[in-house]
Each structure stands twice: as structure tokens, then as C-alpha cells.
PDB file of C-alpha atoms in Angstrom:
ATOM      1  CA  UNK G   1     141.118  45.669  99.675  1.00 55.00           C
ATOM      2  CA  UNK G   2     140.525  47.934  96.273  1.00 62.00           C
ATOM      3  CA  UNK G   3     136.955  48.677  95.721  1.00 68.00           C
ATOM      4  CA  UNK G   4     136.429  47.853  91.967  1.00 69.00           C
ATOM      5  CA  UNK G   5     133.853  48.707  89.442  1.00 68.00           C
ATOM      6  CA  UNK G   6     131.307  45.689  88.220  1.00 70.00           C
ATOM      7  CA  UNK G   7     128.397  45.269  86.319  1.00 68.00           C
ATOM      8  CA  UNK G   8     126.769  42.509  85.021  1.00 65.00           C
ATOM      9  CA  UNK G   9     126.172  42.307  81.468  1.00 61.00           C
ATOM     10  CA  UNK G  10     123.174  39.694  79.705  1.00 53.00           C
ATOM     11  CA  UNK G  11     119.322  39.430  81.195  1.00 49.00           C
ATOM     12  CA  UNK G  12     118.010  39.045  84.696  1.00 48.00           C
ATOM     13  CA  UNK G  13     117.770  35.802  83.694  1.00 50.00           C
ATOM     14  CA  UNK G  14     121.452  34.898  82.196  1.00 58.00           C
ATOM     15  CA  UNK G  15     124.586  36.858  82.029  1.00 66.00           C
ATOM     16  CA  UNK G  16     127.846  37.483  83.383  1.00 74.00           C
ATOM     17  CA  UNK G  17     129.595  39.528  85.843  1.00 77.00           C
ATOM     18  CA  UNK G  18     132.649  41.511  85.026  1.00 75.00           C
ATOM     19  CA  UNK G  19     135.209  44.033  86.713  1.00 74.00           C
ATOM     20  CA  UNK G  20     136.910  46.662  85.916  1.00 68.00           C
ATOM     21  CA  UNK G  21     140.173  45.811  85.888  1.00 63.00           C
ATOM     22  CA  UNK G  22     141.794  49.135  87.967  1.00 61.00           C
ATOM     23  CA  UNK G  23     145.338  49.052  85.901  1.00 56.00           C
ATOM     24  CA  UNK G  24     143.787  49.287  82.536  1.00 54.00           C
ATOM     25  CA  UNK G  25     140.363  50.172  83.463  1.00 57.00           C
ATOM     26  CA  UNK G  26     139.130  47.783  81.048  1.00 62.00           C
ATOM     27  CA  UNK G  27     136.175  46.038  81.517  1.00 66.00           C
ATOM     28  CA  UNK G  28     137.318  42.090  81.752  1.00 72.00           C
ATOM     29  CA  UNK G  29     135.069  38.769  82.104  1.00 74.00           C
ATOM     30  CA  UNK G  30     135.790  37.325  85.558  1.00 77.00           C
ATOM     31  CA  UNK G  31     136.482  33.379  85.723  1.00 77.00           C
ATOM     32  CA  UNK G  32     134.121  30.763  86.343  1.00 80.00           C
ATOM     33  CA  UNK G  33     134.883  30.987  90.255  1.00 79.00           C
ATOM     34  CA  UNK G  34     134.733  34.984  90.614  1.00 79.00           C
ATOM     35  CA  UNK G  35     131.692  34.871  88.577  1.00 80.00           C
ATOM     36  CA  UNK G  36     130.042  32.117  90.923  1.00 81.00           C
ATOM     37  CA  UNK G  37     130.627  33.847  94.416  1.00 80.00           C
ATOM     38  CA  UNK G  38     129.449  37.143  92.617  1.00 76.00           C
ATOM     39  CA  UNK G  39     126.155  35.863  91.590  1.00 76.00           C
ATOM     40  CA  UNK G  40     125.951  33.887  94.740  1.00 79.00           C
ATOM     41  CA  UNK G  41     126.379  37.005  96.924  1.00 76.00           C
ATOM     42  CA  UNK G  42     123.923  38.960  95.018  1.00 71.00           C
ATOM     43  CA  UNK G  43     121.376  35.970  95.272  1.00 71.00           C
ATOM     44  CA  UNK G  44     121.709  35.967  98.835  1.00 75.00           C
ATOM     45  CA  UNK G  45     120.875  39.823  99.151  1.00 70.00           C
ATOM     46  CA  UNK G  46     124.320  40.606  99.765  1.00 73.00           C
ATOM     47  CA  UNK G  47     125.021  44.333  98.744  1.00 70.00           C
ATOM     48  CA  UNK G  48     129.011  43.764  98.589  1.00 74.00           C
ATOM     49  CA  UNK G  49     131.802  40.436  97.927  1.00 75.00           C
ATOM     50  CA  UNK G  50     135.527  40.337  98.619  1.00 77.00           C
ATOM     51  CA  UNK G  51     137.311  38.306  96.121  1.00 70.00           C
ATOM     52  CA  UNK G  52     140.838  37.445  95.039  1.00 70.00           C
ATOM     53  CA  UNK G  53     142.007  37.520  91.512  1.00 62.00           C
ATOM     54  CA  UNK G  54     145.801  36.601  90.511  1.00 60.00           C
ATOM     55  CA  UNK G  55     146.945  37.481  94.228  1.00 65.00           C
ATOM     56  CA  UNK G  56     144.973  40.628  94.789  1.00 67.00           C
ATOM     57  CA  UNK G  57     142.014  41.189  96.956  1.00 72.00           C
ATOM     58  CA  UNK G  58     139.708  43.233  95.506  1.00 72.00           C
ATOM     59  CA  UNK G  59     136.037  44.746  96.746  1.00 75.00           C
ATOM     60  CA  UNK G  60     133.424  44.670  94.507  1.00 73.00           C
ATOM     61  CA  UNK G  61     129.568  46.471  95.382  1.00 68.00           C
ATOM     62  CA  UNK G  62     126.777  44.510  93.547  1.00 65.00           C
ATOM     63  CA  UNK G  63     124.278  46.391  91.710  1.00 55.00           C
ATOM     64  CA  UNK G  64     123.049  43.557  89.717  1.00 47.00           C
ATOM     65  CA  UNK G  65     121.036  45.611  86.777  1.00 41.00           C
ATOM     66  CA  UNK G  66     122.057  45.645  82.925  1.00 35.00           C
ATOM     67  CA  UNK G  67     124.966  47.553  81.944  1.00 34.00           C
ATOM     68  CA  UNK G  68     125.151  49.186  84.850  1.00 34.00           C
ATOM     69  CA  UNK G  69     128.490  49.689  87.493  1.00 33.00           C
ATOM     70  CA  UNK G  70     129.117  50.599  90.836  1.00 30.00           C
ATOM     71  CA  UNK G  71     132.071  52.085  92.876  1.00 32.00           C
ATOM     72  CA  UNK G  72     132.865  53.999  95.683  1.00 29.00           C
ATOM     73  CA  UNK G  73     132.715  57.638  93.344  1.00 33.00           C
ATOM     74  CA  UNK G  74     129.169  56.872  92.956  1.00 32.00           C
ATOM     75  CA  UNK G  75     127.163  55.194  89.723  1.00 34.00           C
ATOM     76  CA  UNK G  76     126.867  55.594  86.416  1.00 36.00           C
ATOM     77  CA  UNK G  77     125.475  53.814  83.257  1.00 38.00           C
ATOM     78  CA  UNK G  78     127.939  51.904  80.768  1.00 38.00           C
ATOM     79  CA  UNK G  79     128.285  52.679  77.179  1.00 42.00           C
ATOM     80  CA  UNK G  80     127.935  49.372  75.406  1.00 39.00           C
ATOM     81  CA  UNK G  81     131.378  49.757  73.592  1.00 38.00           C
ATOM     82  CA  UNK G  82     133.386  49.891  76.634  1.00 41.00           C
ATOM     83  CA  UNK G  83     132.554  46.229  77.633  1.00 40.00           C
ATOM     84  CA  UNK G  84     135.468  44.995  75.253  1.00 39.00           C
ATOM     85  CA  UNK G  85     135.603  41.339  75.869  1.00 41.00           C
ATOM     86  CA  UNK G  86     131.647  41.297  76.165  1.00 52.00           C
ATOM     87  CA  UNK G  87     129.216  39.460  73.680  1.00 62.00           C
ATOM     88  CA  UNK G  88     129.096  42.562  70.925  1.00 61.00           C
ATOM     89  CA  UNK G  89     126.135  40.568  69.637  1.00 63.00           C
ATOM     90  CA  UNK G  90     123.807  40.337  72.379  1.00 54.00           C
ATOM     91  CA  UNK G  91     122.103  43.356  72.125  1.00 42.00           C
ATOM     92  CA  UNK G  92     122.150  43.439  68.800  1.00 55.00           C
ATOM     93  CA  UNK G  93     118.748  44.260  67.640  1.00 49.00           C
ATOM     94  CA  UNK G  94     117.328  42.443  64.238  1.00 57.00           C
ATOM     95  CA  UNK G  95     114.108  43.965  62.256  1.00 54.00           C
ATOM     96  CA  UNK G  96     110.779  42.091  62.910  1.00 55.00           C
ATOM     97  CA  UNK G  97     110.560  39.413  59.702  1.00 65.00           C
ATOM     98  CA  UNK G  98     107.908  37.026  58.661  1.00 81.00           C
ATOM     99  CA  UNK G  99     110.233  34.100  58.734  1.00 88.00           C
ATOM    100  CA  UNK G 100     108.858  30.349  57.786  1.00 93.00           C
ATOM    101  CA  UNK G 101     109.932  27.969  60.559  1.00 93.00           C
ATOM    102  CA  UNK G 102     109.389  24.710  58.794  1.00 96.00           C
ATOM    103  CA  UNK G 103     112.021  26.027  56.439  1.00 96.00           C
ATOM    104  CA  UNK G 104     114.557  26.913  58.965  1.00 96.00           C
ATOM    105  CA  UNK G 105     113.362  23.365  60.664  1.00 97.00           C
ATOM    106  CA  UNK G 106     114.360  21.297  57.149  1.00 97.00           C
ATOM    107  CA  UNK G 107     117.188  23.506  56.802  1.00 97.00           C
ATOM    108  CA  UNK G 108     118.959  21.982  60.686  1.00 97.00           C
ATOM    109  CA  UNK G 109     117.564  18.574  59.441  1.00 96.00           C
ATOM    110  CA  UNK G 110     118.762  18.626  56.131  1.00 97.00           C
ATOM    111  CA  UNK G 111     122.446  19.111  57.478  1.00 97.00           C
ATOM    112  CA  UNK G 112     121.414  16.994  60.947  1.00 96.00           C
ATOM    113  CA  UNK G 113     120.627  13.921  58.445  1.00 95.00           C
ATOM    114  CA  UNK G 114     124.165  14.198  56.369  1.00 95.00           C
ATOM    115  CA  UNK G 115     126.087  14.386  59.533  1.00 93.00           C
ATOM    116  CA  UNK G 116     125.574  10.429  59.784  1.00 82.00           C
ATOM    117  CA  UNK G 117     124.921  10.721  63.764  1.00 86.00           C
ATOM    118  CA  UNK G 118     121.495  10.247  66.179  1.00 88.00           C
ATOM    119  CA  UNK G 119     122.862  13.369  67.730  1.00 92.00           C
ATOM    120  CA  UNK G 120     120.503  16.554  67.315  1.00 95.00           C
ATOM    121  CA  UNK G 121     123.098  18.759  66.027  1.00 96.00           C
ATOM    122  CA  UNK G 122     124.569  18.851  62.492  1.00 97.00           C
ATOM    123  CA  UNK G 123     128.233  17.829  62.631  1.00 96.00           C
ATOM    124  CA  UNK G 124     131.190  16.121  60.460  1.00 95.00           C
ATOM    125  CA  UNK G 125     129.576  15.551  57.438  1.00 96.00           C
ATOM    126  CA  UNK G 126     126.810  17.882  57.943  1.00 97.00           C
ATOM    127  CA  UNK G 127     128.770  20.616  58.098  1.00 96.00           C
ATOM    128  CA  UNK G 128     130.351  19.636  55.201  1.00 96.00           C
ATOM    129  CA  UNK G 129     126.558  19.449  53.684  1.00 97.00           C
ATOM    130  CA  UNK G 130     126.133  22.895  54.877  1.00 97.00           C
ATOM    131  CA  UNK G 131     129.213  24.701  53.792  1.00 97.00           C
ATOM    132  CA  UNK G 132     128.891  23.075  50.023  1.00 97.00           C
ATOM    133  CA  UNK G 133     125.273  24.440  50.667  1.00 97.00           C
ATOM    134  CA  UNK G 134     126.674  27.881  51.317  1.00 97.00           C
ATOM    135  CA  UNK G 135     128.973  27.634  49.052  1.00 96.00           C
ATOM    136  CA  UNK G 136     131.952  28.240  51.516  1.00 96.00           C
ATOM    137  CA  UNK G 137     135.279  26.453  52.310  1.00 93.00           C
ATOM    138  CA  UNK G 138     135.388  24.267  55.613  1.00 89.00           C
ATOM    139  CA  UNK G 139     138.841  25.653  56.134  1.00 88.00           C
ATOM    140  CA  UNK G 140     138.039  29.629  56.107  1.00 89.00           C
ATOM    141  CA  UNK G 141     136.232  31.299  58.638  1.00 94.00           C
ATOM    142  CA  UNK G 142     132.706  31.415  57.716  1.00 96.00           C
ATOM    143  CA  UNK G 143     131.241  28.360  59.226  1.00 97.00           C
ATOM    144  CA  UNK G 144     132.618  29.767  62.342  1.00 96.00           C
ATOM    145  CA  UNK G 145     131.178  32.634  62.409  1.00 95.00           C
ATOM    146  CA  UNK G 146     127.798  30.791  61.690  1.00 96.00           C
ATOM    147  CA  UNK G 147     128.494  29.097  64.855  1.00 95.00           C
ATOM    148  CA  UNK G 148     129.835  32.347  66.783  1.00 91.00           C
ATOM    149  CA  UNK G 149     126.341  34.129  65.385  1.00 91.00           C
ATOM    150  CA  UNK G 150     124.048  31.246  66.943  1.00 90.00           C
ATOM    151  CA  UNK G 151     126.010  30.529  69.850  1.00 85.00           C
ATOM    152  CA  UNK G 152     126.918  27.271  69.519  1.00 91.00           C
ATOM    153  CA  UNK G 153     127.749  25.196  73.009  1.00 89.00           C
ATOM    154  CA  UNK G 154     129.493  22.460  71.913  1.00 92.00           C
ATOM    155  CA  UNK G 155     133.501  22.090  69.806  1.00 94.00           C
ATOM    156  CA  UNK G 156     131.993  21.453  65.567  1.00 95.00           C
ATOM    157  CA  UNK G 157     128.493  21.315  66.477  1.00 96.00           C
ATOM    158  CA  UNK G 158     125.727  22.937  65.873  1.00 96.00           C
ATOM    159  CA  UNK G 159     122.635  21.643  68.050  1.00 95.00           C
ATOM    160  CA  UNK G 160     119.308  21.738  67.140  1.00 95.00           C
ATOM    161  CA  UNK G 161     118.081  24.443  69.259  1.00 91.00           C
ATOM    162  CA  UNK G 162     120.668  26.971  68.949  1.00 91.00           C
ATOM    163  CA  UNK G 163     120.640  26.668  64.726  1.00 95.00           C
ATOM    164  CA  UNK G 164     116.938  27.217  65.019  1.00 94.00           C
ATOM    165  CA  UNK G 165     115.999  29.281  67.632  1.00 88.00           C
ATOM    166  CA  UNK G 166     119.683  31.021  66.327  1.00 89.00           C
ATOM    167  CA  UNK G 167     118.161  31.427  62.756  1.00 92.00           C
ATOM    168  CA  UNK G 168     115.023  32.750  64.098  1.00 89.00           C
ATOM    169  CA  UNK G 169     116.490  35.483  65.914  1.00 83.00           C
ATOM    170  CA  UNK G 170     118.999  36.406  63.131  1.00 88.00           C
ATOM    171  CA  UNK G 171     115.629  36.781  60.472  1.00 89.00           C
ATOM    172  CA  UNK G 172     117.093  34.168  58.601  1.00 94.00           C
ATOM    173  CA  UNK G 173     114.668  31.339  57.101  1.00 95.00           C
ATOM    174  CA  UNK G 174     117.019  30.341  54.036  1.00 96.00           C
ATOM    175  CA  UNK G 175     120.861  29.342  52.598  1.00 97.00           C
ATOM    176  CA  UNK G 176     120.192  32.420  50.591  1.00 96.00           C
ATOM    177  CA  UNK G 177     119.947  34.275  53.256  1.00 95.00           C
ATOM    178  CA  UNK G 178     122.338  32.895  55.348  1.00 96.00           C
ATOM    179  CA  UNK G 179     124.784  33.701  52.857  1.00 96.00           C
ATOM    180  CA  UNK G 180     124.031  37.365  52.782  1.00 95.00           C
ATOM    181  CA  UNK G 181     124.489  37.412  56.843  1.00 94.00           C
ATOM    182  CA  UNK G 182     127.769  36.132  56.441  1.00 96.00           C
ATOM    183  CA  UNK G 183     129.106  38.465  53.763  1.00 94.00           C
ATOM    184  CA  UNK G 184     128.082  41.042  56.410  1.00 92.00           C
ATOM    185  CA  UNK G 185     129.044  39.316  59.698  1.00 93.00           C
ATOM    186  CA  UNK G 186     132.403  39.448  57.629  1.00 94.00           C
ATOM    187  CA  UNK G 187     132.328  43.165  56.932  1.00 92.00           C
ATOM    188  CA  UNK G 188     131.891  43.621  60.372  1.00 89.00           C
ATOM    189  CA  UNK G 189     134.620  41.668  61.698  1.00 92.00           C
ATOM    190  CA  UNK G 190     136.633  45.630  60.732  1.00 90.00           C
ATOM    191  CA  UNK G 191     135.354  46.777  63.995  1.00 85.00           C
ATOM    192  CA  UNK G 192     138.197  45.169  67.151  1.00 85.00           C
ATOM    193  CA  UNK G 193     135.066  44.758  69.382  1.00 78.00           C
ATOM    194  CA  UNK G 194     133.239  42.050  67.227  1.00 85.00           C
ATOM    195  CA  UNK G 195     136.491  40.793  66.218  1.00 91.00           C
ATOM    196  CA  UNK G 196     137.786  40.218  69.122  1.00 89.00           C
ATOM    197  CA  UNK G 197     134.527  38.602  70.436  1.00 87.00           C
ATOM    198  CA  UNK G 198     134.659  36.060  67.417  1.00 92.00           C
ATOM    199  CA  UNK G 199     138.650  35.464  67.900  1.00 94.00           C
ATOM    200  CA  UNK G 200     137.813  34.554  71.817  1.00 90.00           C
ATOM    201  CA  UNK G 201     134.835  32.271  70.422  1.00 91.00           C
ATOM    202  CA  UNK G 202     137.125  30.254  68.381  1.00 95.00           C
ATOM    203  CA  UNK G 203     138.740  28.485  70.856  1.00 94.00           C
ATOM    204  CA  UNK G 204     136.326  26.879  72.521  1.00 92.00           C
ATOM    205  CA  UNK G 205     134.395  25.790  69.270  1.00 94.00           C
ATOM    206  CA  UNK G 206     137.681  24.832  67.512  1.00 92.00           C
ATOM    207  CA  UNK G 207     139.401  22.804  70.321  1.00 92.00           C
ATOM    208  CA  UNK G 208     138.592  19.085  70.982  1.00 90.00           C
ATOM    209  CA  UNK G 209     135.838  17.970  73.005  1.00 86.00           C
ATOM    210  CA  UNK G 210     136.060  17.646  76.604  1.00 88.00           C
ATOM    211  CA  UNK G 211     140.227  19.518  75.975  1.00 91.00           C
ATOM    212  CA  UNK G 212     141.088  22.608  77.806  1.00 91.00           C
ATOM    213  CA  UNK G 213     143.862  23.529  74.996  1.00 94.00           C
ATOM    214  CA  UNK G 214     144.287  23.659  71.690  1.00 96.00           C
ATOM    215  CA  UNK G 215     147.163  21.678  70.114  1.00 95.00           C
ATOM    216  CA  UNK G 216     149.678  24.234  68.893  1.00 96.00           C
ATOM    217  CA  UNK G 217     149.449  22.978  65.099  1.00 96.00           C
ATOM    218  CA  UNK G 218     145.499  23.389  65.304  1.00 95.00           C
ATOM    219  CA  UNK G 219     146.157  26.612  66.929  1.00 97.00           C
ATOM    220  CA  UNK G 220     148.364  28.002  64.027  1.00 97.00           C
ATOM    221  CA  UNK G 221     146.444  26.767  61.453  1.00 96.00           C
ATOM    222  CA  UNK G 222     143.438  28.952  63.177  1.00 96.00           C
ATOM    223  CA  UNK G 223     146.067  31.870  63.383  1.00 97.00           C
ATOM    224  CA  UNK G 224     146.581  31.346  59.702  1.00 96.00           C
ATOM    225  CA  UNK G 225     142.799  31.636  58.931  1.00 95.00           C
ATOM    226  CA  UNK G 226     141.893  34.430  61.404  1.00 95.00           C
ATOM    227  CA  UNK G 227     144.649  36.831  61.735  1.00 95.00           C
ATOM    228  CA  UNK G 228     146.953  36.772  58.889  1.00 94.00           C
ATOM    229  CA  UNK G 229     144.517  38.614  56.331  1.00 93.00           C
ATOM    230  CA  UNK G 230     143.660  41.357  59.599  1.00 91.00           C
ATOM    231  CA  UNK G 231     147.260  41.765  61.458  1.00 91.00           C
ATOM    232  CA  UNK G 232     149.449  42.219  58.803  1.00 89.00           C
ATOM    233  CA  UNK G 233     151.978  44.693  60.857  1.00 92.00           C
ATOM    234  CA  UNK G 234     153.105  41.675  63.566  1.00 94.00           C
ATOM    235  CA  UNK G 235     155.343  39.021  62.990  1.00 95.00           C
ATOM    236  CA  UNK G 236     152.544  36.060  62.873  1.00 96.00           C
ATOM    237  CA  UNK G 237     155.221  33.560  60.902  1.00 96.00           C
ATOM    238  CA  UNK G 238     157.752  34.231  63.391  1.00 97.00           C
ATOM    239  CA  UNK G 239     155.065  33.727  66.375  1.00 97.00           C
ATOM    240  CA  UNK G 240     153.827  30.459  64.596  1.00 97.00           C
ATOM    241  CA  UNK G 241     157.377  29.399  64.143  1.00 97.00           C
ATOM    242  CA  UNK G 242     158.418  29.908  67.444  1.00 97.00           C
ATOM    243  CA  UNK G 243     155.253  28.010  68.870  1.00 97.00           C
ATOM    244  CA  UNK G 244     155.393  25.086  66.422  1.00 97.00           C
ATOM    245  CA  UNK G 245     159.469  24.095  66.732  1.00 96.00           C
ATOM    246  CA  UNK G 246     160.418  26.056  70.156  1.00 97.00           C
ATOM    247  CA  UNK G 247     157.501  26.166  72.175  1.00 97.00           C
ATOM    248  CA  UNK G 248     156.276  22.906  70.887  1.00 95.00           C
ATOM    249  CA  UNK G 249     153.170  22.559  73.567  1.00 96.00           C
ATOM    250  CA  UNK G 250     149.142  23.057  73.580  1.00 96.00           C
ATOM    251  CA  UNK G 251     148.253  26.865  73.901  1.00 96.00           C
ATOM    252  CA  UNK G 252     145.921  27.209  76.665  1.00 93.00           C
ATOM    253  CA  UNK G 253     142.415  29.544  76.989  1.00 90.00           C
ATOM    254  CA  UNK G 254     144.364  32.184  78.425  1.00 88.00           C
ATOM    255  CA  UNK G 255     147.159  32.194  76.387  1.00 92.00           C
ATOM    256  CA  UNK G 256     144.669  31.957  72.895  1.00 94.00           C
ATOM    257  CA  UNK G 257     143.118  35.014  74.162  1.00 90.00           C
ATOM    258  CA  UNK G 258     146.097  37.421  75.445  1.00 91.00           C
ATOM    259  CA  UNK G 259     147.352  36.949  71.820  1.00 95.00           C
ATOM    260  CA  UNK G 260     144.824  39.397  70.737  1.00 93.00           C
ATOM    261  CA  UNK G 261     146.006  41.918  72.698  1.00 90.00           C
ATOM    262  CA  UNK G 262     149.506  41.450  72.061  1.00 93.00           C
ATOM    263  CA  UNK G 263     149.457  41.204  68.549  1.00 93.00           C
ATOM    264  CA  UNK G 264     147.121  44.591  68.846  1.00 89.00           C
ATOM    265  CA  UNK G 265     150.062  46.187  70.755  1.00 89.00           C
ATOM    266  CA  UNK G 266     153.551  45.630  70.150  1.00 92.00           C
ATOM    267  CA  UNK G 267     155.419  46.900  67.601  1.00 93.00           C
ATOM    268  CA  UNK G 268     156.446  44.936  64.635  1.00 93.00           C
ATOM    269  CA  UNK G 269     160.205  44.527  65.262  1.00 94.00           C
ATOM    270  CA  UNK G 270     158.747  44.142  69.136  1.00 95.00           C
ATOM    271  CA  UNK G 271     161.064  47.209  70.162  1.00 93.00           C
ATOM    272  CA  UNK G 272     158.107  48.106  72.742  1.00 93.00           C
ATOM    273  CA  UNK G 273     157.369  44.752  74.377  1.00 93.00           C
ATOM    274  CA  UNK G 274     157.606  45.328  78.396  1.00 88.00           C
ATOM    275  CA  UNK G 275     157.820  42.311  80.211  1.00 83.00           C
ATOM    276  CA  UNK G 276     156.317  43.866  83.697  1.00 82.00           C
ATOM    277  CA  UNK G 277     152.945  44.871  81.681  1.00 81.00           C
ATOM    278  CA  UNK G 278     151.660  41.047  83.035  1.00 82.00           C
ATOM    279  CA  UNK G 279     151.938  39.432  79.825  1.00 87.00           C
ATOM    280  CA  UNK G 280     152.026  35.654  79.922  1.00 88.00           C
ATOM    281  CA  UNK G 281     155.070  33.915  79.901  1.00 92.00           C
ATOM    282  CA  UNK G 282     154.536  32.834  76.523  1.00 95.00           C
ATOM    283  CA  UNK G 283     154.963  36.147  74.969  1.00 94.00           C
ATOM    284  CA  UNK G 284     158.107  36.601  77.362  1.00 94.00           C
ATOM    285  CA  UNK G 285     159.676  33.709  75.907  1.00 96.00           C
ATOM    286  CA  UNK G 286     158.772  34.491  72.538  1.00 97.00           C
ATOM    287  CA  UNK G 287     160.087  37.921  72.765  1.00 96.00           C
ATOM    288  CA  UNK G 288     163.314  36.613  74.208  1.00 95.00           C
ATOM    289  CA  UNK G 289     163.184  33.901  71.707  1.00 97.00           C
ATOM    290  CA  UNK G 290     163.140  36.130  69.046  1.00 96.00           C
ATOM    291  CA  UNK G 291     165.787  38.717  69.884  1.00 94.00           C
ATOM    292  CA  UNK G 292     168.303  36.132  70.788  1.00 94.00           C
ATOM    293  CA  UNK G 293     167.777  34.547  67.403  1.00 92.00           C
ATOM    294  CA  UNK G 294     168.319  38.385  66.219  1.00 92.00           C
ATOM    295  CA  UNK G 295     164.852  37.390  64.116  1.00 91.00           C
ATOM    296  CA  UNK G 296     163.659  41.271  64.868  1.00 85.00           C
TER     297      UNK G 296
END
């Protein structure tokens, strides 16, 4: 088995393990089941846990401190920017503010009240309420990255706690300021790390509840909003196209986020696609798709 480079990223408390993958050597999340037997082996005082991902076995030592890696060539500490598919946010530091709580409190219940629900989250109509409050359009992407900022759990909610205790550690006590975050949170959407972060964060807060897709008109119209205004060189009409009247079926977690990468990558007329690079069989279809058509 390959020995392979972890760390594990977050607090002693909460975090996540994740590899190095060793034909990129990019740092990648590891699923939910990689993740569990990493974090149980550790628990257990285990120094070491063999593990199979996508058909290879793989050897990974556990050093369980943050941002930190191990391998077989010895150890080293890991520069925050080379975690590319980490939270870019969560060490983000904010300066100390005298914020007023009740006013972030009336703020959540303001919104919580309008969303016509005994729920403790503002949703439906409250966000609504909150994006006339903001003075934003439901159908852009601001509200979204409200809800990327505080971490929102759940698919068009915002709960109680996370708005709060998100406002609180953002230094943000008012719609005024709220609307100043987002202008910047926008601004720094330029740098691939946080965008990429917020692009990966859509899908589970824009799919429905309980789904474990996204329907492919939902998807495009999310495409629409997200990447058209920042990946202008790659053929996003002819992607949603071929999605919408070819494809014609839900676009799954995996697929959602290996569109980043691919749009990030191939040329425009898609002269430089490789089909053995691992891509998912969307994209091979697509690319066949499209050069059969002659739409390239």
C-alpha cells in the first residue's frame, strides 16, 4: 500500500481529515467513511490506518495536530493555501468589536418572524424579509454567501444559532453592516481558493432537503448565477445545453464539484480534454457530445 500524506485541518475539537492525493499532490477532503475510520484510528491511539479510496489502498500515518502532515520523508508544517478544497474561512481572523447582541438577536428574529414557520431559523419568506432588508436580489449570489459566511447546516435556512453566533464572529451587529461584508465577501470571491470553497458550499445549501442531487435545471440556473460572470473562457451555454436536453438527469455532489476543476482546466474549444486524467463520465460524455455535434 502507498503511504500518503494527511493532516487534519479544524480544532481538536472539530475538523476534518484530508490526504494528499499522490497524482496531483493536492490536498483533497476524504469522504464521510475515510474520514470516520481516520478519526476512529486516531481515537483509539492508533499511530497508522490502511484505507481504500476508488480501488486503491493507501497508508496513511496519523499525526492528528492542526495543519500539520505526515509521510514516510519525514514532517513538515502546511501552508494554509495549499489545503485547496479546505474551509478558506476558518482561520480567518476578525478584529475584536464591541458588538450589541440584542441587535444581532432582533435582527435573526425579525427575519425568523416573516418566515411564517415555528422553526428557529429564518426561511421562505424570511429570507425574502432579509434580502429586501439588504437590499439584494433572492436570485444572485449574495444571500448565499451570507449563508456560506455563517455556515449554515441546513438547504435555505438559516438557524438561529449559526446567524447569531455567525454574526458575532463576523463583527457584524447590523443590515448596515452586513451589507458592507458582502460587498467584500464578493471582492474576495477573485481569489480560486475562497471561490472554490463557496462554489462547493452551494450545493448542499441549494439542493432540496433530505436530496443527494441537484435537479439539472436548478443546477444550471446556479451555473448561470455563479460562474458565468467568473469563467467567461469555457463553453458554460454549451455545458448547460448539453446537461439540460442530452444529459437530462440530477447532477450529483461529485459531479457539482469536479465542474470546478474542469471548467478551470480545459481549453475553450476543449482541444486539451484527456479522458484518462479520471474525470467523471459526465465530462467524457460532454466532451464527446460536443465534438460529434462539431459544437467546438
Amino acid at each position: 500500500k502507498a503511504t500518503v500524506s494527511v493532516l487534519y485541518w479544524g480544532t481538536m475539537a472539530k475538523g476534518k481529515w484530508y490526504m494528499q492525493d499522490p497524482r496531483t499532490c493536492r490536498w483533497v477532503e476524504t469522504d464521510e467513511a475515510t474520514n470516520g475510520a481516520m478519526e476512529s484510528a486516531f481515537r483509539q491511539g492508533h499511530s497508522s490506518v490502511e484505507f481504500t479510496l476508488q480501488g486503491v489502498g493507501y497508508r496513511a500515518e496519523l499525526n492528528k495536530k492542526r495543519l500539520y502532515s505526515v509521510s514516510t520523508g519525514g514532517s513538515r508544517a502546511i501552508k494554509r493555501e495549499e489545503v485547496v478544497s479546505s474551509n478558506p474561512y476558518e482561520l480567518e481572523e476578525y478584529p475584536s468589536k464591541k458588538l450589541n447582541m440584542k441587535d444581532i438577536e432582533a435582527l435573526f428574529e425579525k427575519h425568523r418572524q416573516a418566515s411564517d414557520s415555528d422553526e428557529q431559523c429564518i426561511q421562505g419568506e424570511g429570507l425574502l424579509s432579509l434580502c429586501k432588508d439588504l437590499a439584494i436580489s433572492i436570485d444572485d449570489d449574495s444571500l448565499l454567501l451570507v449563508a456560506c459566511r455563517i455556515q449554515a447546516s441546513e438547504p435555505f435556512k438559516l438557524g438561529r444559532s449559526e446567524f447569531i453566533n455567525g454574526m458575532k464572529s463576523l463583527g457584524i451587529d447590523s443590515v448596515k453592516k452586513l451589507k458592507a461584508e458582502i460587498s467584500k465577501w464578493k471582492s474576495a470571491l477573485t481569489d480560486k481558493r475562497h471561490f472554490k470553497y463557496f462554489y462547493w458550499f452551494a450545493f448542499d445549501w441549494t439542493r432540496e432537503e433530505n436530496a443527494r442531487v441537484i435537479q439539472a435545471e436548478s443546477a444550471v440556473e446556479s451555473w448561470n448565477v455563479m460562474l458565468a460572470p467568473r469563467c467567461k473562457s469555457f463553453p458554460l451555454a454549451l455545458w448547460n445545453e448539453y446537461v439540460t436536453t442530452v444529459h437530462k438527469k440530477a447532477i450529483s455532489k461529485d459531479a457539482w464539484k469536479s465542474l470546478f476543476d474542469f471548467i478551470f482546466s480545459i481549453a475553450p474549444d476543449l482541444s486539451n480534454y484527456n479522458e484518462d486524467e479520471g474525470w467523471p463520465v459526465l465530462m467524457d460524455e460532454f466532451v464527446e457530445w460536443a465534438k460529434k455535434e462539431k459544437r467546438v
